[in-house]
PDB file of C-alpha atoms in Angstrom:
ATOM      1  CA  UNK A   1      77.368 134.133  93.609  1.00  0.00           C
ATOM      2  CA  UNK A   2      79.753 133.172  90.443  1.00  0.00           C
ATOM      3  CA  UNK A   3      82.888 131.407  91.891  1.00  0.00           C
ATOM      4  CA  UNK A   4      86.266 133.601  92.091  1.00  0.00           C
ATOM      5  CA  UNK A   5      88.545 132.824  89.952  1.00  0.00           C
ATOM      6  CA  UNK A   6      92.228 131.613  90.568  1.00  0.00           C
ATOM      7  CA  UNK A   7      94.455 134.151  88.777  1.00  0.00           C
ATOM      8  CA  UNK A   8      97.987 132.362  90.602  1.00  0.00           C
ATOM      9  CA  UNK A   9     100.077 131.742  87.998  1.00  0.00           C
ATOM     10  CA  UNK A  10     100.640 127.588  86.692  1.00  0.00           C
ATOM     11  CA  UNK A  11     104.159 127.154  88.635  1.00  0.00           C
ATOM     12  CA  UNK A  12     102.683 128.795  92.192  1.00  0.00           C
ATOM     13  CA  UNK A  13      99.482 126.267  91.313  1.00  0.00           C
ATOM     14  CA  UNK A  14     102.439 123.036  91.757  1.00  0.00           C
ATOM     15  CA  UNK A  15     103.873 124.629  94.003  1.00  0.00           C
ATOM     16  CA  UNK A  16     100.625 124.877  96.601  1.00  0.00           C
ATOM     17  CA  UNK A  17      99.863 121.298  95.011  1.00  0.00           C
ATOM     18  CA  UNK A  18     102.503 119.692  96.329  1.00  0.00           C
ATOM     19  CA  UNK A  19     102.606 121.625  99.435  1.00  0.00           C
ATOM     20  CA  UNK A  20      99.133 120.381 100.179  1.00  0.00           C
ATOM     21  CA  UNK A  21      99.715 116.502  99.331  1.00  0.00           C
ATOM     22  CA  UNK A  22     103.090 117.028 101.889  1.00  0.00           C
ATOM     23  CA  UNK A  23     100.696 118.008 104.641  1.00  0.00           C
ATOM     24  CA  UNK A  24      97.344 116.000 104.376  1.00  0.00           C
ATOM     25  CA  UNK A  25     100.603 112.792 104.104  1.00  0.00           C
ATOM     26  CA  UNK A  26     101.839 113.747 107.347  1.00  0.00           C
ATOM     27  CA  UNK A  27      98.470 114.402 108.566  1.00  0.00           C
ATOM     28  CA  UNK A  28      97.003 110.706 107.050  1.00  0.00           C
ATOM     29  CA  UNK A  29     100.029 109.358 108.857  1.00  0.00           C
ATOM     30  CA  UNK A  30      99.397 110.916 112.011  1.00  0.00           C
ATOM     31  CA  UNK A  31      95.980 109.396 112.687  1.00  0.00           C
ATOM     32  CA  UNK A  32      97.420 106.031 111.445  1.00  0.00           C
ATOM     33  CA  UNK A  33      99.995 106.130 114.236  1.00  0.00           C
ATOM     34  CA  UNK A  34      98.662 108.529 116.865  1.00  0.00           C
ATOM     35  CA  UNK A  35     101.858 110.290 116.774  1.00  0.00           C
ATOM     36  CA  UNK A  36     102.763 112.958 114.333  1.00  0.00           C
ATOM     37  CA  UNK A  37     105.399 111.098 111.625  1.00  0.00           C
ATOM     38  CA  UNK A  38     109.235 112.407 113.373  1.00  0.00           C
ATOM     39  CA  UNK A  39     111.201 114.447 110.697  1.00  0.00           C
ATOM     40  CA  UNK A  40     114.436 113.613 110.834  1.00  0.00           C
ATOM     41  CA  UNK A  41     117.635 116.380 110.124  1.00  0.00           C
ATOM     42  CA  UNK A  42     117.171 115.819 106.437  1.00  0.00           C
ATOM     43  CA  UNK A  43     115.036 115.434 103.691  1.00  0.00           C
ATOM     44  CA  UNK A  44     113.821 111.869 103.063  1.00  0.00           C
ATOM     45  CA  UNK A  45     113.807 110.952  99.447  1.00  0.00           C
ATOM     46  CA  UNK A  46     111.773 108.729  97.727  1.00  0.00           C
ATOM     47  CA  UNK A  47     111.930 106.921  94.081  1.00  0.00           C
ATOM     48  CA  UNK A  48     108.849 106.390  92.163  1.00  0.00           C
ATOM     49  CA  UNK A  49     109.388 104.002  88.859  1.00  0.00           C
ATOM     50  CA  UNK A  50     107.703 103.411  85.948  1.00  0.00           C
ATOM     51  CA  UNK A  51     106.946 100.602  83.703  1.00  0.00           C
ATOM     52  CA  UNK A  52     107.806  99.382  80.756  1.00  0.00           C
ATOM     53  CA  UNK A  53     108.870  95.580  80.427  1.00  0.00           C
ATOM     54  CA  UNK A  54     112.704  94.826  79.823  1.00  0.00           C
ATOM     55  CA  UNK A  55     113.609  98.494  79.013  1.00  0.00           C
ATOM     56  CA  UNK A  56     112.908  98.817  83.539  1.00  0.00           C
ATOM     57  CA  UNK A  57     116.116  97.192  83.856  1.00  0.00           C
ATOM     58  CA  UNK A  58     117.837 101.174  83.425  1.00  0.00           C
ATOM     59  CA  UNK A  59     116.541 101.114  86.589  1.00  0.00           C
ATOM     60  CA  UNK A  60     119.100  99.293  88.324  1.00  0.00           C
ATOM     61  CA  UNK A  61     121.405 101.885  86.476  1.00  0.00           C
ATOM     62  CA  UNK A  62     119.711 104.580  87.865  1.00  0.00           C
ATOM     63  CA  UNK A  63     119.723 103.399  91.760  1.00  0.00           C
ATOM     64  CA  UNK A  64     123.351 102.490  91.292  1.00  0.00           C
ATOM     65  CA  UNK A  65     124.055 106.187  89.992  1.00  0.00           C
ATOM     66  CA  UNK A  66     122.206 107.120  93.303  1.00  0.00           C
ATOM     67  CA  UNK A  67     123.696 104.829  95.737  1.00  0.00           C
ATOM     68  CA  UNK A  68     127.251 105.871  94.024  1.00  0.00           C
ATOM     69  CA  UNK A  69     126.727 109.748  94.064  1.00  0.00           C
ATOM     70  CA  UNK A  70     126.156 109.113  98.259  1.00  0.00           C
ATOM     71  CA  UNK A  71     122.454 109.926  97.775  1.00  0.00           C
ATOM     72  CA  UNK A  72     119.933 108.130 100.326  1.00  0.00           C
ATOM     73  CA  UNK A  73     117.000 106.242  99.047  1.00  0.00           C
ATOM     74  CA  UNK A  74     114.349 106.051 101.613  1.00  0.00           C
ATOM     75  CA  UNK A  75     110.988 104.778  99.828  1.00  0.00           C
ATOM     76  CA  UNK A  76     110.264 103.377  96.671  1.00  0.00           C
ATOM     77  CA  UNK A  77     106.905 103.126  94.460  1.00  0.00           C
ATOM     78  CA  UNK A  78     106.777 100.981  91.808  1.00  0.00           C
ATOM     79  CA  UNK A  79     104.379 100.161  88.969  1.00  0.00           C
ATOM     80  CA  UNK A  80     104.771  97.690  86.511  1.00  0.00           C
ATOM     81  CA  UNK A  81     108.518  96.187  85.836  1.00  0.00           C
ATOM     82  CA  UNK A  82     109.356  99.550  88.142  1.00  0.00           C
ATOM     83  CA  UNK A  83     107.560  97.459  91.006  1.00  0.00           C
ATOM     84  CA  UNK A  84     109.341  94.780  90.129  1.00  0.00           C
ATOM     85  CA  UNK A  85     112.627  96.167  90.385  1.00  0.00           C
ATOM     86  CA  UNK A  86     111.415  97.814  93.723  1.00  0.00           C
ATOM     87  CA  UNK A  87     110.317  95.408  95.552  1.00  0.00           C
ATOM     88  CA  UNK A  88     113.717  93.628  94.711  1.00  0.00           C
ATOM     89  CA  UNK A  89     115.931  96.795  95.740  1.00  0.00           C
ATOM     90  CA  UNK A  90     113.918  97.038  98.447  1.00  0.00           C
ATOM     91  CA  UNK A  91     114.787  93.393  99.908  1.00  0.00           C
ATOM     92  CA  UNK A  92     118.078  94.350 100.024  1.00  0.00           C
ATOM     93  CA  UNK A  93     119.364  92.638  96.987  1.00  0.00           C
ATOM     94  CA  UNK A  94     122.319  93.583  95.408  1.00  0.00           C
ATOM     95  CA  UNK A  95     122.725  95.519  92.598  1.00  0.00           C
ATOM     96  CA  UNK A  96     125.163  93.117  90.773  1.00  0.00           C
ATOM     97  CA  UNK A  97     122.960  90.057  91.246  1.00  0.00           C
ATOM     98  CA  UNK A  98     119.993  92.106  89.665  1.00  0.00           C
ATOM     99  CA  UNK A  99     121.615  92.805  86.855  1.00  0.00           C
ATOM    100  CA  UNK A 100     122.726  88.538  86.472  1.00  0.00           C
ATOM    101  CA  UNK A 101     119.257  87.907  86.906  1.00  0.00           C
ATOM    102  CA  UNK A 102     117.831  90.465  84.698  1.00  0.00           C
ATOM    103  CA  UNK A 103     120.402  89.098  81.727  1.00  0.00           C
ATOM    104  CA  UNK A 104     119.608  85.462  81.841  1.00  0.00           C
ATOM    105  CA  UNK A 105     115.587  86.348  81.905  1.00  0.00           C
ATOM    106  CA  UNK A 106     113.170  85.808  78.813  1.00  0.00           C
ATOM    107  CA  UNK A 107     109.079  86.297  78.475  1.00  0.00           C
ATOM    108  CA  UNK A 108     108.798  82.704  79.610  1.00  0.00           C
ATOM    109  CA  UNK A 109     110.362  83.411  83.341  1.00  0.00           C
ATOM    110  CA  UNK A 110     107.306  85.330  83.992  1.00  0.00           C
ATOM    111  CA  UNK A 111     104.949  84.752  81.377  1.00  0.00           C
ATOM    112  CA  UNK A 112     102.929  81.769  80.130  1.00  0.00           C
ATOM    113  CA  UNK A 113     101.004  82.331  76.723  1.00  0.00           C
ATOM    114  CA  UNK A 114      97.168  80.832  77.499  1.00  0.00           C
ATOM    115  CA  UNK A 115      95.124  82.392  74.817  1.00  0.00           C
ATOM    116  CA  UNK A 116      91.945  83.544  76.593  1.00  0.00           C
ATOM    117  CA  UNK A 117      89.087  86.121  76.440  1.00  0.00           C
ATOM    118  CA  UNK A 118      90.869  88.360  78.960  1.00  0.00           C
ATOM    119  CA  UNK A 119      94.274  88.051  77.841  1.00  0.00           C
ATOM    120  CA  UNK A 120      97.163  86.370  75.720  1.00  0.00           C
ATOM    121  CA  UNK A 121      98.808  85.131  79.017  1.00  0.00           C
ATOM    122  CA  UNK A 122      98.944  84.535  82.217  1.00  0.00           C
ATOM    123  CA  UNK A 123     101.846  85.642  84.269  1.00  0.00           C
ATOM    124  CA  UNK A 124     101.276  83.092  87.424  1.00  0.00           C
ATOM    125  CA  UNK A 125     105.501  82.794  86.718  1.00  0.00           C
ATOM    126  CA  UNK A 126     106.216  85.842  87.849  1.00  0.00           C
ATOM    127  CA  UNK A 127     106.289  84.890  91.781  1.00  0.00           C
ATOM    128  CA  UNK A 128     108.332  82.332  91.412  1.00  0.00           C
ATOM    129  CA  UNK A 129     110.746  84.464  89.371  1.00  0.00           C
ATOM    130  CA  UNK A 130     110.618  86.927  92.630  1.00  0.00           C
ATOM    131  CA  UNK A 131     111.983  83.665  94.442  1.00  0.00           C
ATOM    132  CA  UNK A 132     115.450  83.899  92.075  1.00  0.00           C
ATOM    133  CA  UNK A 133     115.993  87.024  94.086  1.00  0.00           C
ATOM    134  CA  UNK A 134     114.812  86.915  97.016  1.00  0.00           C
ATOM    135  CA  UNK A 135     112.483  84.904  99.586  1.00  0.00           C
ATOM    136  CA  UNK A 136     111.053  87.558 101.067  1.00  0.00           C
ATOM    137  CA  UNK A 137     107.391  87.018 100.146  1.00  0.00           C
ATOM    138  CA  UNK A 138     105.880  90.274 102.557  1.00  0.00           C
ATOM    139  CA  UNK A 139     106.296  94.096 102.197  1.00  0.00           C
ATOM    140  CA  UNK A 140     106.609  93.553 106.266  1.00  0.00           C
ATOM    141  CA  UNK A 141     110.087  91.773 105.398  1.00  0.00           C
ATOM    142  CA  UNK A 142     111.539  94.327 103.408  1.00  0.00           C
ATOM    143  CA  UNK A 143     114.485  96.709 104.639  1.00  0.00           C
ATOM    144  CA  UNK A 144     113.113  99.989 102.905  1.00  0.00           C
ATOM    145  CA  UNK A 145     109.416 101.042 102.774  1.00  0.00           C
ATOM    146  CA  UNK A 146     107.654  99.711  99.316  1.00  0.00           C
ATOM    147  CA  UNK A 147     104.584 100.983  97.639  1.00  0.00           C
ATOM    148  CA  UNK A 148     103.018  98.490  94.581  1.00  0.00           C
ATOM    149  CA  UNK A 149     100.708 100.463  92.567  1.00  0.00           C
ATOM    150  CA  UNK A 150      98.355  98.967  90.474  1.00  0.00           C
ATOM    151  CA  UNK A 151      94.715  99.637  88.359  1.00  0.00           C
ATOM    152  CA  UNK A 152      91.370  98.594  89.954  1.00  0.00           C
ATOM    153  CA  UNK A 153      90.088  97.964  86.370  1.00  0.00           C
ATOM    154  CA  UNK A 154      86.832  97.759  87.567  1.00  0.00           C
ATOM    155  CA  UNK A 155      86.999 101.292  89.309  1.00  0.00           C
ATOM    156  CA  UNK A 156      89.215 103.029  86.822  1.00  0.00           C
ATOM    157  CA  UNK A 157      91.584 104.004  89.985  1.00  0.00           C
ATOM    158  CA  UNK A 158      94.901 103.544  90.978  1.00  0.00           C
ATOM    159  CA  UNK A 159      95.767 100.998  94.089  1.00  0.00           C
ATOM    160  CA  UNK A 160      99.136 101.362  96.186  1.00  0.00           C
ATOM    161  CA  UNK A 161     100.221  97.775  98.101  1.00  0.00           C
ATOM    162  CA  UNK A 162     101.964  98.596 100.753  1.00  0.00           C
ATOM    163  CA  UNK A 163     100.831  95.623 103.168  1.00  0.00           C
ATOM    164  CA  UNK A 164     100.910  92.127 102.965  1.00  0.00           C
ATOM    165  CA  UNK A 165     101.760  89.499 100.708  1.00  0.00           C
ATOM    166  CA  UNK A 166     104.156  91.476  98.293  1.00  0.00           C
ATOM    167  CA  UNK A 167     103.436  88.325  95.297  1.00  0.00           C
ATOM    168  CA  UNK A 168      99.547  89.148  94.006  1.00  0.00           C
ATOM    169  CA  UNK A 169      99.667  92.947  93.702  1.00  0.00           C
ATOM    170  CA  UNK A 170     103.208  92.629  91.974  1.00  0.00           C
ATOM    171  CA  UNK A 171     101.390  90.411  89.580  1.00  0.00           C
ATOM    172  CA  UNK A 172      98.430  92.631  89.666  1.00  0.00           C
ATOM    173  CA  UNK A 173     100.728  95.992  89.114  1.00  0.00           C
ATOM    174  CA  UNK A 174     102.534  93.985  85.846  1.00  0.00           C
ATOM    175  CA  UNK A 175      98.930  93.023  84.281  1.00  0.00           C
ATOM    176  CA  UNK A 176      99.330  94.508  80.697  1.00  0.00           C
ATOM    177  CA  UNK A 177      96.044  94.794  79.498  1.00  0.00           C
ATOM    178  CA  UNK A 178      95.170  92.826  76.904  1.00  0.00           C
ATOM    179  CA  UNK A 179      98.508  90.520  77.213  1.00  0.00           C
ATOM    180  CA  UNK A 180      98.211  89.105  80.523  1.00  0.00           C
ATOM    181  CA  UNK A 181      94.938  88.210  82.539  1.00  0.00           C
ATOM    182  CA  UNK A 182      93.932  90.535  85.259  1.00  0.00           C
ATOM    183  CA  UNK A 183      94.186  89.458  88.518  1.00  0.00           C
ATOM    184  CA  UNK A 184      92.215  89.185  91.291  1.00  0.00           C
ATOM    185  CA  UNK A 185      92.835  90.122  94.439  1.00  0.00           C
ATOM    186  CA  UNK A 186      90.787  91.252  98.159  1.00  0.00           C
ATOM    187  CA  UNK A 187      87.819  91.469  95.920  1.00  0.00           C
ATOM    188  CA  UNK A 188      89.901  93.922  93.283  1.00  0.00           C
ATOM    189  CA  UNK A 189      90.278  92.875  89.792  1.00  0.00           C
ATOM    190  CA  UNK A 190      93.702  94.520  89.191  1.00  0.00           C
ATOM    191  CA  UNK A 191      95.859  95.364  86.005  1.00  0.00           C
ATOM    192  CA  UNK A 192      98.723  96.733  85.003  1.00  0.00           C
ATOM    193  CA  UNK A 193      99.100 100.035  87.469  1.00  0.00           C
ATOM    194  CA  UNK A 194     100.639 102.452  84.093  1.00  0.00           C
ATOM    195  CA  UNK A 195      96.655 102.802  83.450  1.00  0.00           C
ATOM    196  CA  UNK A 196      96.381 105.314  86.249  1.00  0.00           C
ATOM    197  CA  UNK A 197      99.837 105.969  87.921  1.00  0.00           C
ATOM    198  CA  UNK A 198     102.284 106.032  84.976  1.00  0.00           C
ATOM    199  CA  UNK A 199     104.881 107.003  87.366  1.00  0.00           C
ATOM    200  CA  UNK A 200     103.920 106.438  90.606  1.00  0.00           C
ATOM    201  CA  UNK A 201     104.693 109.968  92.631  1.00  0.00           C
ATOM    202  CA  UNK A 202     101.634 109.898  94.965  1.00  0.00           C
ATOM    203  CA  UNK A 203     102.501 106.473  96.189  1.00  0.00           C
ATOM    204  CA  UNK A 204     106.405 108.001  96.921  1.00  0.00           C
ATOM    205  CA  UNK A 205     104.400 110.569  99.001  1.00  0.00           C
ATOM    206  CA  UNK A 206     102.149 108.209 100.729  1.00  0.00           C
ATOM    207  CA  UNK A 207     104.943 106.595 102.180  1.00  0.00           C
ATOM    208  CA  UNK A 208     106.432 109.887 103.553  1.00  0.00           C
ATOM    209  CA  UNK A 209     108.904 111.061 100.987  1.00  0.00           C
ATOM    210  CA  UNK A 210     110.037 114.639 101.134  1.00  0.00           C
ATOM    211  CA  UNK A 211     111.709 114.688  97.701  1.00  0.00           C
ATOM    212  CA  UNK A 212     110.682 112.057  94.847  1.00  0.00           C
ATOM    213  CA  UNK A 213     112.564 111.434  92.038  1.00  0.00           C
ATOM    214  CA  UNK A 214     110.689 110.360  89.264  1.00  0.00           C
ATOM    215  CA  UNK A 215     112.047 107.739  86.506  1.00  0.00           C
ATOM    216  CA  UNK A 216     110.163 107.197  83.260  1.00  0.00           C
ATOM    217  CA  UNK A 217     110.895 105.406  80.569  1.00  0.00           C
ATOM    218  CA  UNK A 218     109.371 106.619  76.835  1.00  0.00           C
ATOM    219  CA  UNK A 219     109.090 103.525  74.574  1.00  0.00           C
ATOM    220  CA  UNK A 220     109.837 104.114  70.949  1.00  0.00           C
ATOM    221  CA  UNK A 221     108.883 103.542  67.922  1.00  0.00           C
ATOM    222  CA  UNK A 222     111.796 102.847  65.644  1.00  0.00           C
ATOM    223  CA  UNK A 223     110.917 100.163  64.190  1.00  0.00           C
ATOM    224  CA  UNK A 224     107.320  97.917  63.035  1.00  0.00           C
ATOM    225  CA  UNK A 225     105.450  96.126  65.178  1.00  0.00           C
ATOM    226  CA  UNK A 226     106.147  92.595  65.296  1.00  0.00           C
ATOM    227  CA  UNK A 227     103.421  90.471  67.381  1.00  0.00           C
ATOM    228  CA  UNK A 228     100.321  91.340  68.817  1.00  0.00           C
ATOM    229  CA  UNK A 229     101.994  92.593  71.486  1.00  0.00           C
ATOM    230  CA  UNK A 230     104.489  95.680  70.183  1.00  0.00           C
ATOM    231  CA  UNK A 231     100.879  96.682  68.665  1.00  0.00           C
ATOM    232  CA  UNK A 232      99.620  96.519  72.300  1.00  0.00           C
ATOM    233  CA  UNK A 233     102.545  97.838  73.681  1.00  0.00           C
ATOM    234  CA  UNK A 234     102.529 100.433  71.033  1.00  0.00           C
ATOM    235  CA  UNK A 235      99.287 101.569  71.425  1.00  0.00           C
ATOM    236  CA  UNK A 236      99.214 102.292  75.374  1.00  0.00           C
ATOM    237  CA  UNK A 237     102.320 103.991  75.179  1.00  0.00           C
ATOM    238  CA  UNK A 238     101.070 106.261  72.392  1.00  0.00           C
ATOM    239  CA  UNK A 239      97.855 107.127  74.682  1.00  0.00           C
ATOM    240  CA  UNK A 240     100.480 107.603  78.150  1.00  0.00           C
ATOM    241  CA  UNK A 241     102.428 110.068  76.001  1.00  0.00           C
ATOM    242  CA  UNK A 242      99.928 112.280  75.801  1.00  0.00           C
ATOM    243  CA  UNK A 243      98.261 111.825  79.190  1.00  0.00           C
ATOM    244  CA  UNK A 244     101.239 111.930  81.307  1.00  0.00           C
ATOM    245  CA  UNK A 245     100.878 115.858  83.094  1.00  0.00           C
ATOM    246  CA  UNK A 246      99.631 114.948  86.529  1.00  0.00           C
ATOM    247  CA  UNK A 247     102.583 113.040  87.719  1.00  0.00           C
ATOM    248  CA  UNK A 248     105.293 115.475  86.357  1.00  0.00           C
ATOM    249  CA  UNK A 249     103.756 118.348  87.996  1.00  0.00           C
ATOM    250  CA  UNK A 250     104.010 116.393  91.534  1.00  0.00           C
ATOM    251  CA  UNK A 251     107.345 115.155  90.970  1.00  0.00           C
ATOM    252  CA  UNK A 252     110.702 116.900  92.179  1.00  0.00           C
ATOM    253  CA  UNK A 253     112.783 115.618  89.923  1.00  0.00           C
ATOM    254  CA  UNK A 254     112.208 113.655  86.579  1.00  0.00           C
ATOM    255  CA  UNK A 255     114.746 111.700  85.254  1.00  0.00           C
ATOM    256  CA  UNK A 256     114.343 109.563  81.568  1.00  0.00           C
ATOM    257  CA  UNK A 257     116.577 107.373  80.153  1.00  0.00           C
ATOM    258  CA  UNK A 258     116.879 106.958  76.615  1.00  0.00           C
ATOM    259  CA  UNK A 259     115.614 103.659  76.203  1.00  0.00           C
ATOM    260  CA  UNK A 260     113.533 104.491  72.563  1.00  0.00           C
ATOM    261  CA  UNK A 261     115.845 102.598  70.937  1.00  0.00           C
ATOM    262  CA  UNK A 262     115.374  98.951  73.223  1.00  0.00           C
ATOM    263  CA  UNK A 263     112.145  96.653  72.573  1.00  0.00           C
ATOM    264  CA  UNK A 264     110.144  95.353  75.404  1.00  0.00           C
ATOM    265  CA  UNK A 265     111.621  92.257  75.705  1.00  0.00           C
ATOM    266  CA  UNK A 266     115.537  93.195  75.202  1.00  0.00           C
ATOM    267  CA  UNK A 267     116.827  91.908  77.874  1.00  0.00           C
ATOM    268  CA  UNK A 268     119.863  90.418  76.335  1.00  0.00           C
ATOM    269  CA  UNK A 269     120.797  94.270  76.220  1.00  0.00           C
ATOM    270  CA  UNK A 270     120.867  94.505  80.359  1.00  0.00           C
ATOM    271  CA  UNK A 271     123.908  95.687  80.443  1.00  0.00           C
ATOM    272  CA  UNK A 272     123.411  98.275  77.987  1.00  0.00           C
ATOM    273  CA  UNK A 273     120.394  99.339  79.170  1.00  0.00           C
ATOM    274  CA  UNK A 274     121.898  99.566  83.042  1.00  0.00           C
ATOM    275  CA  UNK A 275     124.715 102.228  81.406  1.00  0.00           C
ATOM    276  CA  UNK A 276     121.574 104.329  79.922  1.00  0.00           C
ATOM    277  CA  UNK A 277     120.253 104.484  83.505  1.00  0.00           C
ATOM    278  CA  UNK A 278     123.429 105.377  84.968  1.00  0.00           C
ATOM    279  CA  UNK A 279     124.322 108.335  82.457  1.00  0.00           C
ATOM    280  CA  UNK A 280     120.558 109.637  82.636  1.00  0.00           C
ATOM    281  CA  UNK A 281     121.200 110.004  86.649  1.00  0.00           C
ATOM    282  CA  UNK A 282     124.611 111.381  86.733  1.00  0.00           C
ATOM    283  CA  UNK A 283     123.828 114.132  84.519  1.00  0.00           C
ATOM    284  CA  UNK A 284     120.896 114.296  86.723  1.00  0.00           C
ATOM    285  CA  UNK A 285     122.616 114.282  90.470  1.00  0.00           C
ATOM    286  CA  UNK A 286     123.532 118.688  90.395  1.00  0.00           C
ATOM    287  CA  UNK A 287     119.188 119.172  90.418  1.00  0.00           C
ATOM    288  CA  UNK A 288     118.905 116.248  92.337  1.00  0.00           C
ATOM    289  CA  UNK A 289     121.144 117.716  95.193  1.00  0.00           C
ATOM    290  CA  UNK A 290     120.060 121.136  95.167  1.00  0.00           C
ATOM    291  CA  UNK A 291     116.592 119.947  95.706  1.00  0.00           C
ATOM    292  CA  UNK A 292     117.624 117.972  98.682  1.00  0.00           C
ATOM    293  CA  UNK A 293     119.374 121.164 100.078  1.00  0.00           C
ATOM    294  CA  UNK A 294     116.659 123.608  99.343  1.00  0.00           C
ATOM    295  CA  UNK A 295     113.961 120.807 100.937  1.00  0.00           C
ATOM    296  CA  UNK A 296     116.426 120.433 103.897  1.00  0.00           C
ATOM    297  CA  UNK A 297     116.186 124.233 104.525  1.00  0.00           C
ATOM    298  CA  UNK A 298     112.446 124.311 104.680  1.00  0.00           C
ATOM    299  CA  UNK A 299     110.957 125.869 107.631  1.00  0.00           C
ATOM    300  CA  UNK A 300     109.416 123.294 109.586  1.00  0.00           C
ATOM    301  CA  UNK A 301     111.439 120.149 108.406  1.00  0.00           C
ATOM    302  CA  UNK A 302     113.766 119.860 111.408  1.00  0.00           C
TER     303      UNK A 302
END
């Protein structure tokens, strides 16, 4: 008997899509606990943020643009620079001593060039840059639920942290392939999470989000490569442009800075790239909130 075919039109396809990740969350959660997962009298919102080296510092712009507009942030999922900044926000570290940090910071706070077969560098740094803002060294010590997704490289799949020490995931999740070694990690061999979660939506939704706000940032290509790297750089963000369907089609809301114009490793232009953020989100807070009042007006939610 031939299968029967699904004549639903693409939007009512999402739409079920999402409905179903929602449920079989609440449902993984339940057995986890023993308890179904309490809904409270509102949506809860999560933030799922992608990578992409110095030009993830619009990030802080864009949680300050939330935190200003009154708008709750109740998970994060990070991958790459975006689980950087996460697990930072997330350790309750303020927003003006991220961007301090973020302007005084070159390649060589988190990266040391060691020329090997796997990679151009190591980035070993990079937990004892986490120590400039913060000592919180466990995703148990953080103040808001924190998801770290990163590539099993050996598995082609993605991996969320959310358990643990928060240090050799973080590392694992900012593993550039081909720049920085991979790392290994509970029998993993991890890399840079982009691979497989660009923008890391599920991982939002694993930790119980409602709503997920989505923040990418498209690298561009003004100008000629440089090192070794912008051709790396270059080259994965030319294959993530066109592979990059999955995780809009789960997200609620996608907002993108304009950072084309900012090199990976402009972060002399923090402040800058903090005001992109913040104008990318405030012309983005109207869809934001009528999401959050249609999703609060779900049968079933309260």
């Amino acid at each position: 008997m031939a299968d029967q075919q699904d004549n639903r039109d693409p939007q009512t396809k999402v739409t079920f899509a999402k409905e179903w990740l929602r449920h079989a969350t609440d449902r993984v959660q339940s057995l986890a606990l023993g308890e179904p997962r309490p809904r409270g009298d509102r949506p809860r919102i999560g933030l799922a943020l992608a990578g992409g080296f110095a030009r993830g510092i619009a990030h802080i712009g864009v949680i300050r643009a939330l935190r200003n507009a009154g708008i709750p942030i109740d998970c994060v999922a990070g991958t790459s620079v975006g689980a950087l900044i996460g697990a930072v926000y997330c350790a309750g570290v303020e927003l003006n001593d991220m961007q301090r940090i973020a302007a005084l910071t070159t390649f060589a706070d988190f990266g040391r060039w060691t020329p090997s077969w796997l990679g151009l560098a190591n980035n070993l740094r990079l937990e004892r840059y986490l120590e400039r803002f913060t000592p919180v060294k466990t995703f148990e010590q953080l103040v808001t639920p924190f998801a770290v997704a990163a590539t099993d490289i050996n598995a082609g799949v993605t991996v969320y942290y959310t358990r643990g020490p928060i240090g050799p995931p973080l590392r694992g999740s900012c593993a550039y392939p081909g720049l920085f070694v991979p790392i290994q990690f509970e029998g993993r061999t991890l890399v840079d999470g982009f691979l497989t979660a660009p923008v890391p939506v599920e991982g939002a939704s694993l930790l119980g989000a409602d709503i997920t706000i989505a923040v990418y940032l498209e690298a561009g290509s003004l100008t000629t490569p440089r090192t070794a790297a912008d051709v790396i750089s270059r080259s994965f963000s030319i294959i993530q442009h066109h592979t990059d369907l999955a995780w809009r089609q789960q997200a609620d809301i996608i907002i993108e800075p304009d950072v084309k114009s900012f090199v990976w490793d402009d972060f002399t232009r923090t402040d800058e790239l903090i005001a992109v953020g913040e104008a990318a989100t405030q012309a983005a807070i109207p869809e934001i909130l009528k999401a959050f009042a249609a999703d609060k007006n779900r049968p079933g939610l309260t």
